[in-house]
mmCIF file of C-alpha atoms and ligand atoms in Angstrom:
data_model
loop_
_atom_site.group_PDB
_atom_site.id
_atom_site.type_symbol
_atom_site.label_atom_id
_atom_site.label_comp_id
_atom_site.label_asym_id
_atom_site.label_seq_id
_atom_site.Cartn_x
_atom_site.Cartn_y
_atom_site.Cartn_z
ATOM 1 C CA MET A 115 153.170 98.342 7.721
ATOM 2 C CA HIS A 116 155.125 99.780 4.862
ATOM 3 C CA GLN A 117 158.405 98.284 4.033
ATOM 4 C CA LEU A 118 161.216 100.627 5.080
ATOM 5 C CA ASN A 119 163.277 101.200 1.840
ATOM 6 C CA ARG A 120 166.604 101.941 2.839
ATOM 7 C CA ILE A 121 169.285 104.420 0.669
ATOM 8 C CA GLU A 122 172.878 104.236 1.448
ATOM 9 C CA THR A 123 174.479 107.090 0.886
ATOM 10 C CA GLY A 124 177.635 106.224 2.974
ATOM 11 C CA VAL A 125 179.814 103.894 0.746
ATOM 12 C CA PRO A 126 178.968 104.037 -3.009
ATOM 13 C CA GLN A 127 178.796 100.848 -4.316
ATOM 14 C CA THR A 128 179.653 101.057 -7.967
ATOM 15 C CA GLY A 129 182.270 102.523 -9.478
ATOM 16 C CA ALA A 130 181.977 103.913 -13.162
ATOM 17 C CA ASP A 131 183.754 104.090 -16.336
ATOM 18 C CA ASP A 132 183.869 107.887 -16.087
ATOM 19 C CA GLY A 133 184.321 108.236 -12.628
ATOM 20 C CA GLN A 134 180.532 109.297 -11.946
ATOM 21 C CA VAL A 135 179.420 107.787 -8.312
ATOM 22 C CA PHE A 136 176.831 105.496 -8.446
ATOM 23 C CA TYR A 137 174.729 104.700 -5.113
ATOM 24 C CA ARG A 138 172.374 101.359 -4.825
ATOM 25 C CA VAL A 139 169.035 102.442 -3.704
ATOM 26 C CA PHE A 140 167.178 99.608 -2.396
ATOM 27 C CA HIS A 141 163.510 99.777 -3.424
ATOM 28 C CA SER A 142 161.132 97.447 -2.501
ATOM 29 C CA VAL A 143 157.980 98.002 -4.661
ATOM 30 C CA ALA A 144 159.835 97.841 -7.248
ATOM 31 C CA SER A 145 161.486 94.547 -5.904
ATOM 32 C CA ARG A 146 165.256 94.743 -7.290
ATOM 33 C CA PRO A 147 167.864 97.396 -6.142
ATOM 34 C CA TYR A 148 168.870 99.882 -8.495
ATOM 35 C CA ASN A 149 171.677 102.822 -9.342
ATOM 36 C CA VAL A 150 171.091 106.289 -8.991
ATOM 37 C CA ALA A 151 174.314 108.316 -10.375
ATOM 38 C CA ASN A 152 173.174 111.812 -8.628
ATOM 39 C CA ILE A 153 172.204 110.990 -4.497
ATOM 40 C CA GLU A 154 172.312 114.408 -4.017
ATOM 41 C CA LEU A 155 170.020 115.134 -6.637
ATOM 42 C CA PHE A 156 167.725 112.315 -5.578
ATOM 43 C CA LEU A 157 167.767 112.926 -2.352
ATOM 44 C CA ALA A 158 166.919 116.555 -2.870
ATOM 45 C CA ILE A 159 163.980 115.335 -5.119
ATOM 46 C CA SER A 160 163.147 112.942 -2.258
ATOM 47 C CA VAL A 161 162.617 115.572 0.247
ATOM 48 C CA LEU A 162 160.851 118.237 -2.071
ATOM 49 C CA ILE A 163 158.773 115.379 -2.678
ATOM 50 C CA SER A 164 158.276 114.262 0.960
ATOM 51 C CA ASN A 165 156.801 117.891 1.792
ATOM 52 C CA ARG A 166 154.230 117.180 -0.778
ATOM 53 C CA PRO A 167 153.145 114.375 0.023
ATOM 54 C CA VAL A 168 149.341 114.743 -1.447
ATOM 55 C CA ARG A 169 151.385 114.781 -5.094
ATOM 56 C CA ALA A 170 153.386 111.805 -4.540
ATOM 57 C CA ASN A 171 154.091 108.554 -3.459
ATOM 58 C CA LEU A 172 157.362 108.807 -2.154
ATOM 59 C CA TYR A 173 157.125 109.494 1.748
ATOM 60 C CA LEU A 174 160.494 110.204 3.721
ATOM 61 C CA ILE A 175 159.998 109.567 6.890
ATOM 62 C CA LYS A 176 163.474 109.053 8.418
ATOM 63 C CA THR A 177 167.184 110.167 8.068
ATOM 64 C CA GLN A 178 170.348 108.961 9.474
ATOM 65 C CA PRO A 179 174.076 110.168 9.089
ATOM 66 C CA GLY A 180 174.565 108.694 5.877
ATOM 67 C CA VAL A 181 170.920 106.729 5.450
ATOM 68 C CA LEU A 182 167.984 107.397 4.274
ATOM 69 C CA PHE A 183 164.548 105.774 4.774
ATOM 70 C CA PHE A 184 162.250 106.181 2.370
ATOM 71 C CA MET A 185 158.229 104.788 1.665
ATOM 72 C CA THR A 186 156.755 104.107 -1.581
ATOM 73 C CA VAL A 187 153.163 103.973 -1.439
ATOM 74 C CA THR A 188 150.814 102.915 -3.953
ATOM 75 C CA TYR A 189 146.892 101.784 -4.239
ATOM 76 C CA SER A 190 147.911 98.006 -4.202
ATOM 77 C CA SER A 191 150.764 98.395 -1.957
ATOM 78 C CA TYR A 192 148.503 100.336 0.263
ATOM 79 C CA LEU A 193 145.659 97.911 0.012
ATOM 80 C CA LYS A 194 147.561 94.807 -0.235
ATOM 81 C CA VAL A 195 145.599 93.885 -3.337
ATOM 82 C CA ASP A 196 147.813 90.898 -4.346
ATOM 83 C CA GLU A 197 147.729 89.419 -0.577
ATOM 84 C CA LEU A 198 143.678 89.999 -1.118
ATOM 85 C CA LEU A 199 143.250 88.729 -4.176
ATOM 86 C CA LYS A 200 145.345 85.115 -2.868
ATOM 87 C CA CYS A 201 142.645 84.262 -0.674
ATOM 88 C CA GLN A 202 140.201 82.867 -2.536
ATOM 89 C CA HIS A 203 140.390 78.830 -2.518
ATOM 90 C CA PRO A 204 137.281 76.964 -3.959
ATOM 91 C CA LEU A 205 137.553 73.475 -3.004
ATOM 92 C CA SER A 206 135.193 71.979 -5.433
ATOM 93 C CA GLU A 207 136.711 70.203 -8.349
ATOM 94 C CA GLY A 208 136.471 72.636 -11.821
ATOM 95 C CA PRO A 209 136.224 74.009 -9.200
ATOM 96 C CA GLU A 210 131.767 75.233 -9.484
ATOM 97 C CA HIS A 211 131.534 78.266 -11.041
ATOM 98 C CA ASP A 212 129.357 79.450 -7.595
ATOM 99 C CA GLU A 213 132.127 78.442 -4.812
ATOM 100 C CA LEU A 214 134.017 82.091 -5.572
ATOM 101 C CA LEU A 215 130.675 83.678 -4.642
ATOM 102 C CA PHE A 216 130.176 81.922 -1.646
ATOM 103 C CA ILE A 217 133.449 82.783 -0.320
ATOM 104 C CA THR A 218 133.247 85.940 -1.545
ATOM 105 C CA ILE A 219 130.157 87.049 0.308
ATOM 106 C CA HIS A 220 131.759 85.628 3.670
ATOM 107 C CA GLN A 221 135.317 87.128 3.326
ATOM 108 C CA SER A 222 133.566 90.425 2.876
ATOM 109 C CA TYR A 223 131.517 89.580 6.137
ATOM 110 C CA GLU A 224 133.638 88.950 7.719
ATOM 111 C CA LEU A 225 135.939 92.102 6.864
ATOM 112 C CA TRP A 226 132.767 94.365 8.278
ATOM 113 C CA PHE A 227 132.447 92.208 11.213
ATOM 114 C CA LYS A 228 136.482 93.286 11.706
ATOM 115 C CA GLN A 229 135.093 97.176 11.048
ATOM 116 C CA LEU A 230 132.534 96.491 13.157
ATOM 117 C CA LEU A 231 134.638 95.139 16.442
ATOM 118 C CA HIS A 232 136.883 98.217 15.609
ATOM 119 C CA GLU A 233 134.074 100.831 15.935
ATOM 120 C CA LEU A 234 132.081 99.110 18.894
ATOM 121 C CA ASP A 235 135.454 99.116 20.918
ATOM 122 C CA PHE A 236 135.786 102.897 20.026
ATOM 123 C CA LEU A 237 132.167 103.401 20.754
ATOM 124 C CA ILE A 238 132.704 101.913 24.377
ATOM 125 C CA ARG A 239 136.073 104.232 25.001
ATOM 126 C CA LEU A 240 133.789 107.095 24.046
ATOM 127 C CA PHE A 241 130.669 105.991 26.165
ATOM 128 C CA ASN A 242 133.046 105.918 29.348
ATOM 129 C CA GLN A 243 134.588 109.551 28.494
ATOM 130 C CA GLY A 244 131.163 111.169 28.260
ATOM 131 C CA GLU A 245 131.804 111.707 24.517
ATOM 132 C CA GLN A 246 127.898 111.773 23.369
ATOM 133 C CA ASN A 247 127.906 113.177 20.051
ATOM 134 C CA ARG A 248 130.575 111.400 18.834
ATOM 135 C CA ALA A 249 129.233 108.254 20.115
ATOM 136 C CA LEU A 250 126.035 108.977 18.734
ATOM 137 C CA HIS A 251 127.772 109.139 15.508
ATOM 138 C CA THR A 252 129.608 106.147 15.568
ATOM 139 C CA LEU A 253 126.515 104.433 16.393
ATOM 140 C CA LYS A 254 125.091 105.428 13.198
ATOM 141 C CA ARG A 255 127.953 104.287 11.131
ATOM 142 C CA VAL A 256 127.174 101.012 12.872
ATOM 143 C CA ASP A 257 124.123 100.694 11.988
ATOM 144 C CA SER A 258 125.031 101.822 8.305
ATOM 145 C CA ILE A 259 126.913 98.888 7.845
ATOM 146 C CA TYR A 260 124.940 96.560 9.446
ATOM 147 C CA ARG A 261 122.162 98.216 6.297
ATOM 148 C CA THR A 262 125.190 96.747 3.850
ATOM 149 C CA LEU A 263 125.242 93.503 5.585
ATOM 150 C CA ILE A 264 121.384 92.869 5.392
ATOM 151 C CA GLN A 265 120.955 93.789 1.660
ATOM 152 C CA GLN A 266 124.294 91.437 0.984
ATOM 153 C CA VAL A 267 122.059 88.476 1.660
ATOM 154 C CA ASP A 268 120.413 89.462 -1.845
ATOM 155 C CA ILE A 269 123.142 88.424 -3.598
ATOM 156 C CA LEU A 270 123.754 85.124 -2.240
ATOM 157 C CA GLU A 271 119.912 84.838 -2.528
ATOM 158 C CA THR A 272 120.713 84.398 -6.044
ATOM 159 C CA LEU A 273 122.301 81.102 -5.124
ATOM 160 C CA THR A 274 119.796 78.239 -6.072
ATOM 161 C CA PRO A 275 119.515 75.117 -4.204
ATOM 162 C CA LEU A 276 121.206 73.173 -7.172
ATOM 163 C CA GLU A 277 124.107 75.884 -7.361
ATOM 164 C CA PHE A 278 124.423 75.625 -3.240
ATOM 165 C CA MET A 279 124.310 71.560 -3.517
ATOM 166 C CA SER A 280 127.361 71.604 -6.527
ATOM 167 C CA PHE A 281 129.536 72.411 -4.025
ATOM 168 C CA ARG A 282 127.998 71.848 -0.344
ATOM 169 C CA ASP A 283 129.734 68.467 0.775
ATOM 170 C CA ARG A 284 132.866 70.162 -0.152
ATOM 171 C CA LEU A 285 132.611 72.530 2.995
ATOM 172 C CA SER A 286 132.476 69.102 5.398
ATOM 173 C CA THR A 287 131.409 70.342 9.061
ATOM 174 C CA ALA A 288 132.178 74.038 8.507
ATOM 175 C CA SER A 289 129.396 76.385 9.152
ATOM 176 C CA GLY A 290 129.292 80.572 9.865
ATOM 177 C CA PHE A 291 128.020 78.940 13.202
ATOM 178 C CA GLN A 292 131.949 78.784 13.958
ATOM 179 C CA SER A 293 132.539 82.361 13.045
ATOM 180 C CA TYR A 294 134.672 83.563 16.278
ATOM 181 C CA GLN A 295 133.959 87.274 15.007
ATOM 182 C CA PHE A 296 130.288 86.986 15.096
ATOM 183 C CA ARG A 297 130.479 85.352 18.455
ATOM 184 C CA GLU A 298 132.369 88.263 19.472
ATOM 185 C CA LEU A 299 130.284 90.919 18.607
ATOM 186 C CA GLU A 300 127.148 88.859 20.173
ATOM 187 C CA PHE A 301 128.979 88.923 23.334
ATOM 188 C CA LEU A 302 129.906 92.834 22.916
ATOM 189 C CA TYR A 303 126.272 93.277 22.779
ATOM 190 C CA GLY A 304 125.694 91.189 25.399
ATOM 191 C CA ALA A 305 124.823 87.958 24.209
ATOM 192 C CA LYS A 306 127.311 86.114 26.616
ATOM 193 C CA ASP A 307 127.746 82.550 26.821
ATOM 194 C CA ALA A 308 130.289 80.422 28.218
ATOM 195 C CA LYS A 309 129.189 77.474 25.968
ATOM 196 C CA LYS A 310 130.211 79.036 22.878
ATOM 197 C CA LEU A 311 134.019 79.064 23.592
ATOM 198 C CA GLU A 312 133.782 74.915 23.615
ATOM 199 C CA ASN A 313 133.993 75.522 20.104
ATOM 200 C CA TYR A 314 137.409 77.132 19.528
ATOM 201 C CA PRO A 315 140.454 75.009 20.894
ATOM 202 C CA GLU A 316 141.717 76.013 24.396
ATOM 203 C CA GLY A 317 144.717 78.234 24.494
ATOM 204 C CA SER A 318 144.011 79.255 20.716
ATOM 205 C CA GLU A 319 143.782 82.592 19.246
ATOM 206 C CA HIS A 320 140.407 82.343 18.906
ATOM 207 C CA HIS A 321 139.478 81.007 22.109
ATOM 208 C CA GLN A 322 141.523 83.980 24.225
ATOM 209 C CA ARG A 323 140.141 86.679 22.192
ATOM 210 C CA LEU A 324 136.357 85.163 23.131
ATOM 211 C CA GLN A 325 137.622 84.905 26.860
ATOM 212 C CA LYS A 326 138.308 88.437 26.564
ATOM 213 C CA ARG A 327 134.898 89.522 25.314
ATOM 214 C CA LEU A 328 133.103 87.353 27.759
ATOM 215 C CA GLU A 329 134.302 88.954 30.968
ATOM 216 C CA SER A 330 134.500 92.072 29.694
ATOM 217 C CA PRO A 331 131.824 94.832 29.866
ATOM 218 C CA THR A 332 129.111 95.262 27.061
ATOM 219 C CA LEU A 333 128.050 98.147 24.927
ATOM 220 C CA TRP A 334 125.111 98.072 27.406
ATOM 221 C CA ASP A 335 127.386 98.534 30.091
ATOM 222 C CA ALA A 336 129.203 101.205 29.120
ATOM 223 C CA PHE A 337 125.950 102.890 27.842
ATOM 224 C CA LEU A 338 124.621 102.444 31.674
ATOM 225 C CA GLY A 339 127.760 103.898 33.005
ATOM 226 C CA PHE A 340 127.435 106.605 30.669
ATOM 227 C CA LEU A 341 124.068 107.383 32.229
ATOM 228 C CA ALA A 342 125.355 107.228 35.768
ATOM 229 C CA GLY A 343 127.982 110.033 34.576
ATOM 230 C CA GLN A 344 125.496 112.121 33.493
ATOM 231 C CA GLY A 345 124.229 111.596 36.742
ATOM 232 C CA HIS A 346 121.066 109.041 36.412
ATOM 233 C CA ASP A 347 120.350 106.926 39.316
ATOM 234 C CA ILE A 348 121.666 103.518 37.960
ATOM 235 C CA PRO A 349 121.824 101.415 41.062
ATOM 236 C CA ASP A 350 125.180 100.017 41.963
ATOM 237 C CA SER A 351 124.148 96.383 41.589
ATOM 238 C CA VAL A 352 123.513 96.705 37.782
ATOM 239 C CA LEU A 353 126.773 98.874 37.014
ATOM 240 C CA ASN A 354 128.790 96.149 39.283
ATOM 241 C CA ARG A 355 127.204 93.297 37.690
ATOM 242 C CA ASP A 356 129.143 90.044 36.714
ATOM 243 C CA TYR A 357 129.775 91.174 32.988
ATOM 244 C CA SER A 358 130.424 87.319 32.276
ATOM 245 C CA LYS A 359 126.616 86.467 32.420
ATOM 246 C CA VAL A 360 123.772 87.746 30.234
ATOM 247 C CA ALA A 361 122.816 91.317 32.311
ATOM 248 C CA ASP A 362 118.956 91.151 34.062
ATOM 249 C CA PRO A 363 116.537 93.495 32.452
ATOM 250 C CA SER A 364 116.268 96.037 35.115
ATOM 251 C CA LYS A 365 112.925 98.337 36.329
ATOM 252 C CA ALA A 366 115.542 100.869 37.424
ATOM 253 C CA VAL A 367 116.936 101.461 34.305
ATOM 254 C CA GLN A 368 113.306 101.054 32.564
ATOM 255 C CA ARG A 369 112.627 104.355 34.938
ATOM 256 C CA VAL A 370 115.700 106.131 34.109
ATOM 257 C CA LEU A 371 115.278 105.050 30.269
ATOM 258 C CA ILE A 372 111.842 106.641 30.117
ATOM 259 C CA ASP A 373 112.844 109.595 31.870
ATOM 260 C CA ILE A 374 115.249 109.998 29.170
ATOM 261 C CA TYR A 375 112.933 109.480 26.544
ATOM 262 C CA ARG A 376 110.653 112.344 28.064
ATOM 263 C CA ASN A 377 113.407 115.045 29.239
ATOM 264 C CA ASP A 378 116.436 114.629 27.366
ATOM 265 C CA PRO A 379 116.090 114.409 23.461
ATOM 266 C CA LEU A 380 119.943 114.297 22.710
ATOM 267 C CA VAL A 381 120.196 110.823 25.154
ATOM 268 C CA SER A 382 117.431 109.578 23.608
ATOM 269 C CA GLU A 383 118.671 110.068 20.219
ATOM 270 C CA ILE A 384 121.304 107.484 21.432
ATOM 271 C CA CYS A 385 118.906 105.172 22.686
ATOM 272 C CA GLU A 386 116.841 105.323 19.657
ATOM 273 C CA ALA A 387 120.202 104.872 17.436
ATOM 274 C CA LEU A 388 120.560 101.698 19.733
ATOM 275 C CA VAL A 389 116.978 100.496 18.984
ATOM 276 C CA ASP A 390 118.149 101.008 14.952
ATOM 277 C CA ILE A 391 121.148 98.488 15.734
ATOM 278 C CA ASP A 392 119.044 96.350 17.767
ATOM 279 C CA THR A 393 116.239 95.992 14.910
ATOM 280 C CA SER A 394 119.053 95.719 12.129
ATOM 281 C CA LEU A 395 120.910 92.833 14.167
ATOM 282 C CA GLN A 396 117.251 90.752 13.932
ATOM 283 C CA GLN A 397 116.912 91.608 10.525
ATOM 284 C CA TRP A 398 119.666 90.337 9.709
ATOM 285 C CA ARG A 399 118.691 86.857 11.329
ATOM 286 C CA TYR A 400 115.329 86.907 9.391
ATOM 287 C CA ARG A 401 116.829 87.462 6.304
ATOM 288 C CA HIS A 402 119.562 84.736 6.845
ATOM 289 C CA VAL A 403 117.044 82.045 8.051
ATOM 290 C CA LYS A 404 114.871 83.017 4.916
ATOM 291 C CA MET A 405 117.546 82.558 2.830
ATOM 292 C CA VAL A 406 118.975 79.193 4.293
ATOM 293 C CA GLU A 407 115.397 77.822 4.040
ATOM 294 C CA ARG A 408 115.141 78.396 0.317
ATOM 295 C CA THR A 409 118.917 76.734 -0.085
ATOM 296 C CA ILE A 410 118.746 73.757 1.930
ATOM 297 C CA GLY A 411 114.852 73.557 3.164
ATOM 298 C CA SER A 412 114.965 71.274 6.233
ATOM 299 C CA LYS A 413 118.103 69.798 5.819
ATOM 300 C CA MET A 414 120.662 69.277 8.763
ATOM 301 C CA GLY A 415 123.072 72.704 8.965
ATOM 302 C CA THR A 416 126.745 71.793 8.081
ATOM 303 C CA GLY A 417 127.455 73.007 11.829
ATOM 304 C CA GLY A 418 125.934 70.485 13.446
ATOM 305 C CA SER A 419 122.653 72.135 14.033
ATOM 306 C CA SER A 420 118.413 71.024 12.980
ATOM 307 C CA GLY A 421 119.686 74.057 10.373
ATOM 308 C CA VAL A 422 116.453 76.450 9.740
ATOM 309 C CA GLY A 423 114.557 74.649 13.206
ATOM 310 C CA TYR A 424 117.926 76.077 14.968
ATOM 311 C CA LEU A 425 118.288 79.379 13.064
ATOM 312 C CA GLN A 426 114.169 80.312 14.067
ATOM 313 C CA SER A 427 115.101 79.980 17.949
ATOM 314 C CA THR A 428 117.209 82.376 17.648
ATOM 315 C CA LEU A 429 114.729 85.456 16.055
ATOM 316 C CA PHE A 430 113.140 87.857 17.984
ATOM 317 C CA ARG A 431 115.613 88.168 20.582
ATOM 318 C CA PRO A 432 116.662 91.519 21.150
ATOM 319 C CA VAL A 433 120.078 92.665 22.791
ATOM 320 C CA PHE A 434 119.006 95.845 24.592
ATOM 321 C CA PRO A 435 115.635 94.314 26.045
ATOM 322 C CA ASP A 436 115.032 97.307 28.454
ATOM 323 C CA LEU A 437 114.795 99.780 25.398
ATOM 324 C CA TRP A 438 112.153 97.670 24.220
ATOM 325 C CA ALA A 439 110.332 96.960 27.451
ATOM 326 C CA ILE A 440 109.716 100.775 27.830
ATOM 327 C CA ARG A 441 107.769 101.328 24.740
ATOM 328 C CA SER A 442 104.611 100.592 25.847
ATOM 329 C CA GLU A 443 104.704 103.120 29.176
ATOM 330 C CA PHE A 444 104.244 106.702 26.640
HETATM 331 C C1 HEM B 721 123.822 79.480 1.241
HETATM 332 C C2 HEM B 721 123.871 80.662 2.076
HETATM 333 C C3 HEM B 721 124.070 80.109 3.542
HETATM 334 C C4 HEM B 721 123.523 78.719 4.040
HETATM 335 C C5 HEM B 721 122.737 77.981 3.635
HETATM 336 C C6 HEM B 721 123.696 79.047 5.590
HETATM 337 C C7 HEM B 721 123.591 77.750 6.364
HETATM 338 C C8 HEM B 721 123.485 78.048 7.847
HETATM 339 C C9 HEM B 721 123.199 76.809 8.864
HETATM 340 C C10 HEM B 721 122.315 75.913 8.590
HETATM 341 C C11 HEM B 721 123.903 77.497 10.120
HETATM 342 C C12 HEM B 721 122.873 76.617 11.118
HETATM 343 C C13 HEM B 721 123.959 76.109 12.101
HETATM 344 C C14 HEM B 721 124.703 74.796 11.531
HETATM 345 O O1 HEM B 721 125.228 74.994 10.411
HETATM 346 O O2 HEM B 721 124.193 73.943 12.037
HETATM 347 C C15 HEM B 721 123.979 78.859 9.989
HETATM 348 C C16 HEM B 721 124.254 79.260 10.618
HETATM 349 C C17 HEM B 721 124.841 80.842 11.080
HETATM 350 N N1 HEM B 721 125.613 81.336 9.561
HETATM 351 FE FE1 HEM B 721 124.983 80.717 7.740
HETATM 352 N N2 HEM B 721 124.593 80.019 5.961
HETATM 353 C C18 HEM B 721 124.524 80.850 4.775
HETATM 354 C C19 HEM B 721 125.404 81.916 4.907
HETATM 355 C C20 HEM B 721 125.895 82.906 5.466
HETATM 356 C C21 HEM B 721 126.912 84.082 5.452
HETATM 357 C C22 HEM B 721 126.457 84.479 4.062
HETATM 358 C C23 HEM B 721 126.475 83.911 6.708
HETATM 359 C C24 HEM B 721 127.562 85.473 7.093
HETATM 360 C C25 HEM B 721 128.764 85.704 8.114
HETATM 361 C C26 HEM B 721 126.428 83.396 7.336
HETATM 362 C C27 HEM B 721 126.920 83.502 8.647
HETATM 363 C C28 HEM B 721 126.095 82.181 10.190
HETATM 364 C C29 HEM B 721 126.257 82.944 11.279
HETATM 365 C C30 HEM B 721 127.249 83.783 12.004
HETATM 366 C C31 HEM B 721 125.648 81.606 11.943
HETATM 367 C C32 HEM B 721 125.340 81.222 13.333
HETATM 368 C C33 HEM B 721 124.379 81.628 13.896
HETATM 369 C C34 HEM B 721 124.408 81.400 15.115
HETATM 370 O O3 HEM B 721 124.254 80.674 15.630
HETATM 371 O O4 HEM B 721 122.979 82.593 15.998
HETATM 372 N N3 HEM B 721 125.789 82.468 6.976
HETATM 373 N N4 HEM B 721 123.950 78.967 8.502
HETATM 374 N N1 NFK B 722 125.934 75.765 7.732
HETATM 375 C C1 NFK B 722 125.649 75.909 6.039
HETATM 376 C C2 NFK B 722 127.061 75.691 5.200
HETATM 377 C C3 NFK B 722 127.206 77.113 5.417
HETATM 378 O O1 NFK B 722 126.536 77.930 4.991
HETATM 379 C C4 NFK B 722 128.928 77.837 5.718
HETATM 380 C C5 NFK B 722 129.757 77.083 5.381
HETATM 381 C C6 NFK B 722 131.227 77.558 5.835
HETATM 382 C C7 NFK B 722 131.264 78.717 5.945
HETATM 383 C C8 NFK B 722 130.375 79.402 6.031
HETATM 384 C C9 NFK B 722 129.067 79.149 6.079
HETATM 385 N N2 NFK B 722 127.955 79.940 6.035
HETATM 386 C C10 NFK B 722 126.887 80.071 7.000
HETATM 387 O O2 NFK B 722 126.646 79.318 7.896
HETATM 388 C C11 NFK B 722 125.535 74.255 5.310
HETATM 389 O O3 NFK B 722 124.379 73.814 6.526
HETATM 390 O O4 NFK B 722 124.843 74.081 4.377
#
């Protein structure tokens, strides 16, 4: 939220020698108050500018008797660039040249994970409201983000084993395994696993976020609810399942999907967009495991797993298995 700037128009702050009245204008971006001699002119200009917000960075947002509030928006204040650029703290001595890349890549992943959760929560609402076209649009955006995330692996692949070893010991037991947003995304897609909550202290914000995701309907649940709303015959036992568990594959659902692919081109496009996302998720895992293999070989992971062996066991596991099961039926 932008800081509110307050102009005191009621009480003149400074009297000048020639009798001119000055008003103190508090301007948070300038970070110091400064004096304005002609408050009426200043206000008039502010109001004028506020009517053309595109051409100015001063927005009049509220007036009270004697008081004017306005916001000043700049590139840096809007995007919090100063705050953002203060968030990279290498731990190695020196610091080692390559540690900044490692931090930058992970932070950008986390930002995109945030965006993905934002889009997917919206998508679930669109399915609940039967908004087919906007749902398809959002699915395409989600997949486009994943394609970017997969490509980002290229950058980290330029990190040689020696370069990574120059700071790896500083990472201690930290690992991508602990990314709570990654786990939230997994839960949202349907890979529910209550055991994953054990990595976060009970009562902590991260634990609470995951607990909520664990108990909530998944993207697939929302999609099936949407199909039921369109008149498709989705069994009640499928719709009213225990959301905290992985959904069982369903022959009844698969029959509905086959019918959709044959008779409903618009909804089958949504199915294909879901398959795109499923493919992208699996591609990211594949690219990650190959990157890990070339960087640390058969070493154990900092998160305590066997490393590459563990990551290989997570490959080729679709999040929407019913959409894969039907593909040999045509
Ligand atoms: C040099 C780069 C990297 C190496 C060597 C590496 C290594 C590993 C290893 C060994 C694991 C297994 C867990 C453990 O630590 O025991 C793991 C898990 C994980 N890593 Fe990475 N990683 C790298 C980069 C990344 C990047 C850029 C991300 C992006 C967010 C990421 C996200 C994850 C996630 C989410 C897991 C958990 C996967 C799961 O449990 O299914 N890693 N990584
Ligand atoms: N698990 C990695 C370390 C690692 O990659 C990492 C460490 C801290 C924060 C994020 C990481 N990225 C992915 O696991 C390793 O075993 O070397």
